[in-house]
mmCIF file of C-alpha atoms in Angstrom:
data_model
loop_
_atom_site.group_PDB
_atom_site.id
_atom_site.type_symbol
_atom_site.label_atom_id
_atom_site.label_comp_id
_atom_site.label_asym_id
_atom_site.label_seq_id
_atom_site.Cartn_x
_atom_site.Cartn_y
_atom_site.Cartn_z
ATOM 1 C CA MET A 1 -15.972 14.794 3.064
ATOM 2 C CA SER A 2 -15.685 11.467 0.936
ATOM 3 C CA ARG A 3 -13.652 11.608 -2.320
ATOM 4 C CA ARG A 4 -15.775 9.631 -4.715
ATOM 5 C CA SER A 5 -13.916 8.239 -7.808
ATOM 6 C CA PRO A 6 -15.577 9.473 -11.252
ATOM 7 C CA PHE A 7 -15.507 6.063 -12.527
ATOM 8 C CA GLU A 8 -17.759 4.634 -9.536
ATOM 9 C CA PRO A 9 -21.101 3.709 -10.694
ATOM 10 C CA SER A 10 -24.191 5.278 -9.458
ATOM 11 C CA PHE A 11 -26.918 3.136 -8.002
ATOM 12 C CA GLU A 12 -28.913 3.485 -11.546
ATOM 13 C CA GLN A 13 -25.893 1.963 -13.351
ATOM 14 C CA LEU A 14 -25.635 -1.233 -11.322
ATOM 15 C CA PRO A 15 -26.597 -3.904 -13.868
ATOM 16 C CA GLU A 16 -29.677 -6.419 -13.385
ATOM 17 C CA ALA A 17 -27.501 -9.230 -14.861
ATOM 18 C CA LEU A 18 -24.069 -9.846 -13.102
ATOM 19 C CA PRO A 19 -21.657 -12.256 -13.722
ATOM 20 C CA ILE A 20 -20.639 -14.330 -10.768
ATOM 21 C CA PHE A 21 -17.254 -15.691 -9.692
ATOM 22 C CA PRO A 22 -17.899 -18.319 -6.840
ATOM 23 C CA LEU A 23 -14.857 -18.823 -4.500
ATOM 24 C CA SER A 24 -14.792 -20.249 -1.261
ATOM 25 C CA GLY A 25 -13.072 -18.558 1.724
ATOM 26 C CA VAL A 26 -12.651 -15.269 -0.328
ATOM 27 C CA LEU A 27 -14.395 -11.914 0.696
ATOM 28 C CA LEU A 28 -14.955 -8.704 -1.056
ATOM 29 C CA LEU A 29 -16.590 -5.911 0.800
ATOM 30 C CA PRO A 30 -17.675 -2.442 -0.458
ATOM 31 C CA GLY A 31 -14.752 -0.283 -0.235
ATOM 32 C CA GLY A 32 -12.152 -3.369 -0.107
ATOM 33 C CA ARG A 33 -9.688 -4.155 -2.675
ATOM 34 C CA LEU A 34 -9.262 -7.882 -3.853
ATOM 35 C CA PRO A 35 -6.488 -9.073 -6.098
ATOM 36 C CA LEU A 36 -7.461 -11.919 -8.373
ATOM 37 C CA ASN A 37 -5.317 -14.487 -10.541
ATOM 38 C CA ILE A 38 -7.776 -15.454 -13.395
ATOM 39 C CA PHE A 39 -6.575 -18.151 -15.927
ATOM 40 C CA GLU A 40 -9.579 -20.514 -16.277
ATOM 41 C CA PRO A 41 -11.033 -19.985 -19.972
ATOM 42 C CA ARG A 42 -14.578 -19.415 -18.573
ATOM 43 C CA TYR A 43 -13.356 -16.710 -16.014
ATOM 44 C CA LEU A 44 -11.093 -15.233 -18.658
ATOM 45 C CA ALA A 45 -14.128 -14.780 -20.947
ATOM 46 C CA MET A 46 -15.975 -13.238 -17.792
ATOM 47 C CA VAL A 47 -13.432 -10.595 -17.410
ATOM 48 C CA PHE A 48 -13.282 -9.834 -21.254
ATOM 49 C CA ASP A 49 -16.805 -9.447 -21.331
ATOM 50 C CA ALA A 50 -17.059 -7.342 -18.094
ATOM 51 C CA LEU A 51 -14.175 -4.966 -19.402
ATOM 52 C CA ALA A 52 -16.388 -4.239 -22.594
ATOM 53 C CA GLY A 53 -19.268 -3.434 -20.454
ATOM 54 C CA HIS A 54 -19.838 -2.435 -16.837
ATOM 55 C CA ARG A 55 -16.708 -3.764 -15.469
ATOM 56 C CA LEU A 56 -18.573 -5.531 -12.477
ATOM 57 C CA ILE A 57 -18.196 -9.050 -11.263
ATOM 58 C CA GLY A 58 -20.007 -10.472 -8.324
ATOM 59 C CA MET A 59 -17.850 -12.146 -5.627
ATOM 60 C CA VAL A 60 -19.919 -15.103 -4.213
ATOM 61 C CA GLN A 61 -19.234 -17.942 -1.878
ATOM 62 C CA PRO A 62 -20.144 -21.601 -2.683
ATOM 63 C CA MET A 63 -22.584 -23.102 -0.043
ATOM 64 C CA GLN A 64 -20.335 -26.389 0.010
ATOM 65 C CA PRO A 65 -16.514 -25.386 -0.248
ATOM 66 C CA GLY A 66 -14.390 -27.581 -2.358
ATOM 67 C CA GLY A 67 -14.813 -28.567 -6.032
ATOM 68 C CA TYR A 68 -13.083 -27.785 -8.760
ATOM 69 C CA ALA A 69 -10.825 -24.537 -8.640
ATOM 70 C CA GLY A 70 -12.725 -23.909 -5.296
ATOM 71 C CA ASP A 71 -16.068 -22.980 -6.605
ATOM 72 C CA GLY A 72 -17.926 -25.325 -4.608
ATOM 73 C CA LEU A 73 -19.298 -28.635 -5.013
ATOM 74 C CA PRO A 74 -21.690 -29.621 -7.519
ATOM 75 C CA THR A 75 -25.352 -30.681 -7.148
ATOM 76 C CA GLY A 76 -27.414 -32.940 -9.567
ATOM 77 C CA ASP A 77 -27.530 -30.157 -12.227
ATOM 78 C CA GLY A 78 -23.983 -29.565 -12.179
ATOM 79 C CA ARG A 79 -23.882 -26.229 -10.581
ATOM 80 C CA PRO A 80 -22.603 -25.958 -7.271
ATOM 81 C CA PRO A 81 -25.200 -23.762 -5.007
ATOM 82 C CA VAL A 82 -23.843 -20.269 -3.909
ATOM 83 C CA HIS A 83 -24.884 -18.186 -1.150
ATOM 84 C CA LYS A 84 -27.510 -15.557 -2.050
ATOM 85 C CA ILE A 85 -25.483 -12.693 -0.820
ATOM 86 C CA GLY A 86 -22.505 -11.353 -2.581
ATOM 87 C CA CYS A 87 -20.504 -8.295 -3.469
ATOM 88 C CA ALA A 88 -20.054 -6.546 -6.643
ATOM 89 C CA GLY A 89 -16.513 -5.518 -7.534
ATOM 90 C CA ARG A 90 -15.456 -2.968 -10.223
ATOM 91 C CA ILE A 91 -12.220 -4.020 -12.342
ATOM 92 C CA VAL A 92 -9.965 -1.081 -11.454
ATOM 93 C CA SER A 93 -6.861 -2.487 -12.931
ATOM 94 C CA PHE A 94 -5.676 -5.684 -14.848
ATOM 95 C CA SER A 95 -2.383 -6.907 -16.330
ATOM 96 C CA GLU A 96 -1.442 -9.835 -18.607
ATOM 97 C CA THR A 97 1.010 -12.314 -18.069
ATOM 98 C CA ASP A 98 3.195 -14.031 -20.544
ATOM 99 C CA ASP A 99 1.788 -17.523 -19.490
ATOM 100 C CA GLY A 100 -2.056 -16.559 -20.421
ATOM 101 C CA ARG A 101 -3.256 -15.360 -17.136
ATOM 102 C CA LEU A 102 -4.795 -12.140 -16.031
ATOM 103 C CA MET A 103 -3.944 -10.217 -12.892
ATOM 104 C CA LEU A 104 -6.858 -8.126 -11.622
ATOM 105 C CA ALA A 105 -7.848 -5.766 -8.799
ATOM 106 C CA LEU A 106 -11.631 -5.251 -8.059
ATOM 107 C CA ALA A 107 -12.611 -2.462 -5.919
ATOM 108 C CA GLY A 108 -15.947 -3.516 -3.814
ATOM 109 C CA VAL A 109 -18.804 -1.357 -4.965
ATOM 110 C CA CYS A 110 -22.124 -2.965 -3.423
ATOM 111 C CA ARG A 111 -23.511 -6.003 -2.039
ATOM 112 C CA PHE A 112 -26.468 -7.841 -3.790
ATOM 113 C CA GLU A 113 -28.854 -10.606 -3.449
ATOM 114 C CA THR A 114 -29.595 -13.070 -6.058
ATOM 115 C CA SER A 115 -33.117 -13.406 -7.141
ATOM 116 C CA ARG A 116 -32.652 -16.128 -9.746
ATOM 117 C CA GLU A 117 -29.611 -17.898 -11.670
ATOM 118 C CA LEU A 118 -29.765 -17.006 -15.601
ATOM 119 C CA ASP A 119 -28.685 -19.124 -18.241
ATOM 120 C CA PRO A 120 -24.786 -19.399 -18.426
ATOM 121 C CA ALA A 121 -23.073 -16.678 -20.765
ATOM 122 C CA HIS A 122 -21.715 -17.679 -24.070
ATOM 123 C CA GLY A 123 -18.239 -17.859 -22.398
ATOM 124 C CA GLY A 124 -19.273 -20.351 -19.940
ATOM 125 C CA TYR A 125 -19.569 -18.328 -16.854
ATOM 126 C CA ARG A 126 -22.481 -18.147 -14.529
ATOM 127 C CA ARG A 127 -24.865 -15.110 -14.411
ATOM 128 C CA VAL A 128 -27.455 -14.036 -11.846
ATOM 129 C CA SER A 129 -30.302 -11.454 -11.735
ATOM 130 C CA ALA A 130 -29.000 -9.172 -8.938
ATOM 131 C CA LEU A 131 -30.990 -7.062 -6.294
ATOM 132 C CA PHE A 132 -28.901 -4.173 -5.001
ATOM 133 C CA SER A 133 -31.676 -2.233 -3.472
ATOM 134 C CA PRO A 134 -31.566 -3.838 -0.165
ATOM 135 C CA TYR A 135 -27.890 -2.706 0.064
ATOM 136 C CA ARG A 136 -27.977 0.809 -1.542
ATOM 137 C CA ALA A 137 -26.289 2.482 1.625
ATOM 138 C CA ASP A 138 -23.114 0.503 0.662
ATOM 139 C CA LEU A 139 -22.443 3.144 -2.044
ATOM 140 C CA ASP A 140 -22.021 5.671 0.565
ATOM 141 C CA HIS A 141 -19.341 3.631 2.627
ATOM 142 C CA ALA A 142 -17.047 6.500 2.418
ATOM 143 C CA ASP A 143 -19.268 8.653 4.427
ATOM 144 C CA GLU A 144 -20.375 5.884 6.918
ATOM 145 C CA LEU A 145 -19.918 6.905 10.546
ATOM 146 C CA ILE A 146 -19.028 3.576 12.465
ATOM 147 C CA GLU A 147 -18.958 2.563 16.135
ATOM 148 C CA LEU A 148 -15.872 0.902 16.738
ATOM 149 C CA ASP A 149 -14.368 -0.116 20.336
ATOM 150 C CA ARG A 150 -10.667 0.205 18.748
ATOM 151 C CA GLU A 151 -9.084 -0.661 22.261
ATOM 152 C CA ARG A 152 -10.907 -3.893 22.512
ATOM 153 C CA LEU A 153 -10.184 -4.572 18.622
ATOM 154 C CA MET A 154 -6.478 -4.155 18.900
ATOM 155 C CA ALA A 155 -6.222 -6.219 21.936
ATOM 156 C CA ALA A 156 -8.091 -9.175 20.411
ATOM 157 C CA LEU A 157 -6.091 -8.590 17.000
ATOM 158 C CA THR A 158 -2.743 -8.657 19.289
ATOM 159 C CA ALA A 159 -3.644 -11.877 20.892
ATOM 160 C CA PHE A 160 -5.004 -13.420 17.545
ATOM 161 C CA PHE A 161 -1.609 -12.769 15.906
ATOM 162 C CA ARG A 162 0.386 -13.751 18.858
ATOM 163 C CA GLY A 163 -1.641 -17.227 19.062
ATOM 164 C CA ARG A 164 -0.740 -17.977 15.492
ATOM 165 C CA ASN A 165 2.843 -16.465 15.152
ATOM 166 C CA LEU A 166 1.582 -13.925 12.566
ATOM 167 C CA SER A 167 3.264 -10.420 11.947
ATOM 168 C CA THR A 168 1.780 -7.234 10.507
ATOM 169 C CA ASP A 169 2.623 -3.587 10.201
ATOM 170 C CA TRP A 170 1.246 -2.375 13.474
ATOM 171 C CA ASP A 171 1.987 1.043 12.637
ATOM 172 C CA ALA A 172 -0.030 0.935 9.478
ATOM 173 C CA VAL A 173 -2.785 -0.740 11.554
ATOM 174 C CA LYS A 174 -2.807 1.692 14.412
ATOM 175 C CA LYS A 175 -2.796 4.781 11.501
ATOM 176 C CA ALA A 176 -5.784 3.269 9.466
ATOM 177 C CA ALA A 177 -9.233 4.904 9.600
ATOM 178 C CA ASP A 178 -11.819 3.053 11.447
ATOM 179 C CA SER A 179 -13.617 1.987 8.262
ATOM 180 C CA ASN A 180 -10.702 0.986 6.349
ATOM 181 C CA LEU A 181 -9.507 -1.149 9.273
ATOM 182 C CA VAL A 182 -12.716 -3.309 9.574
ATOM 183 C CA THR A 183 -13.199 -3.747 5.898
ATOM 184 C CA SER A 184 -9.434 -4.758 5.642
ATOM 185 C CA LEU A 185 -9.231 -7.296 8.511
ATOM 186 C CA SER A 186 -12.373 -8.773 7.808
ATOM 187 C CA MET A 187 -11.087 -9.423 4.145
ATOM 188 C CA ILE A 188 -7.869 -10.622 4.742
ATOM 189 C CA LEU A 189 -7.835 -12.501 8.207
ATOM 190 C CA PRO A 190 -7.749 -16.318 7.931
ATOM 191 C CA PHE A 191 -11.459 -16.994 9.099
ATOM 192 C CA GLY A 192 -13.523 -19.895 7.399
ATOM 193 C CA PRO A 193 -15.846 -19.362 4.762
ATOM 194 C CA ALA A 194 -18.922 -19.408 7.400
ATOM 195 C CA GLU A 195 -17.400 -16.636 9.097
ATOM 196 C CA LYS A 196 -16.505 -14.826 6.199
ATOM 197 C CA GLN A 197 -20.049 -14.919 4.994
ATOM 198 C CA ALA A 198 -21.381 -13.711 8.265
ATOM 199 C CA LEU A 199 -19.018 -10.726 8.140
ATOM 200 C CA LEU A 200 -20.403 -9.954 4.502
ATOM 201 C CA GLU A 201 -23.999 -10.075 5.644
ATOM 202 C CA ALA A 202 -23.450 -7.919 8.826
ATOM 203 C CA ALA A 203 -26.055 -5.119 8.549
ATOM 204 C CA ASP A 204 -23.372 -2.245 8.397
ATOM 205 C CA THR A 205 -19.850 -1.487 9.299
ATOM 206 C CA SER A 206 -20.591 -0.955 12.980
ATOM 207 C CA ALA A 207 -21.987 -4.451 13.138
ATOM 208 C CA ARG A 208 -19.483 -6.001 11.347
ATOM 209 C CA ALA A 209 -16.765 -4.538 13.758
ATOM 210 C CA LYS A 210 -18.653 -6.023 16.601
ATOM 211 C CA LEU A 211 -18.692 -9.263 14.813
ATOM 212 C CA LEU A 212 -14.944 -9.056 13.838
ATOM 213 C CA ILE A 213 -14.113 -8.546 17.647
ATOM 214 C CA ALA A 214 -16.206 -11.529 18.874
ATOM 215 C CA LEU A 215 -14.441 -13.760 16.200
ATOM 216 C CA LEU A 216 -11.046 -12.503 17.013
ATOM 217 C CA GLU A 217 -11.729 -13.014 20.860
ATOM 218 C CA MET A 218 -13.191 -16.431 20.253
ATOM 219 C CA SER A 219 -10.256 -17.350 17.853
ATOM 220 C CA ALA A 220 -7.245 -15.833 19.984
ATOM 221 C CA PHE A 221 -6.666 -18.517 22.370
ATOM 222 C CA GLY A 222 -8.480 -21.545 20.749
ATOM 223 C CA PRO A 223 -6.867 -23.869 18.279
ATOM 224 C CA SER A 224 -5.978 -22.533 14.894
ATOM 225 C CA SER A 225 -8.778 -22.661 12.473
ATOM 226 C CA GLU A 226 -8.293 -23.860 8.872
ATOM 227 C CA THR A 227 -6.778 -21.116 6.858
ATOM 228 C CA PRO A 228 -9.097 -20.354 3.774
ATOM 229 C CA PRO A 229 -7.677 -21.164 0.501
ATOM 230 C CA GLN A 230 -5.303 -18.421 -0.867
ATOM 231 C CA ARG A 231 -5.437 -19.461 -4.466
ATOM 232 C CA THR A 232 -7.830 -17.289 -6.363
ATOM 233 C CA ASN A 233 -8.770 -18.686 -9.814
#
């Protein structure tokens, strides 16, 4: 039986207008936790506005990685195009730093599809009209039953880490619940932006698990792929 936080929004509480944070190579999934380091004025304004309201921020990836602060390469109108599918995260904790930054933790709530981009907010950050209905089942992620070939995943993961001279806490990996393991690995493993987006758009956690294993197996004995940027704005 799941233990739902009393602070988690219901489907009816999800907002139509959602601020977005474009960031290449960074993935947030329902049930996952994402740390963010916020220092740019427009994103500080976004966080303060979110804290004063629904506390939700939409994490999206730019269509073309690069650009200022990793938010994508701009087009003629100055707005870097972003993928239509993202994931809304709820600010569950934040702390201030002496040099004017905010350290956030986002909890993944529900994926969304962008129907249209709205005018920028007063603080300069971007906003979209978000459709959550295609992903309503994301709110029940804690109750989801998934199919996972755990033995195959562990074999692929071991080969992947060995090939890149990476280390991890294998005891923690072995003890993790299937859903948590798939979500955490999908978010933290050094896949490229296209692979991250594919993991985000997988139909459910079972489909994501199969894709994760396939990506690990394809990468395990090949050349090391470029590591996604670790800097978060």
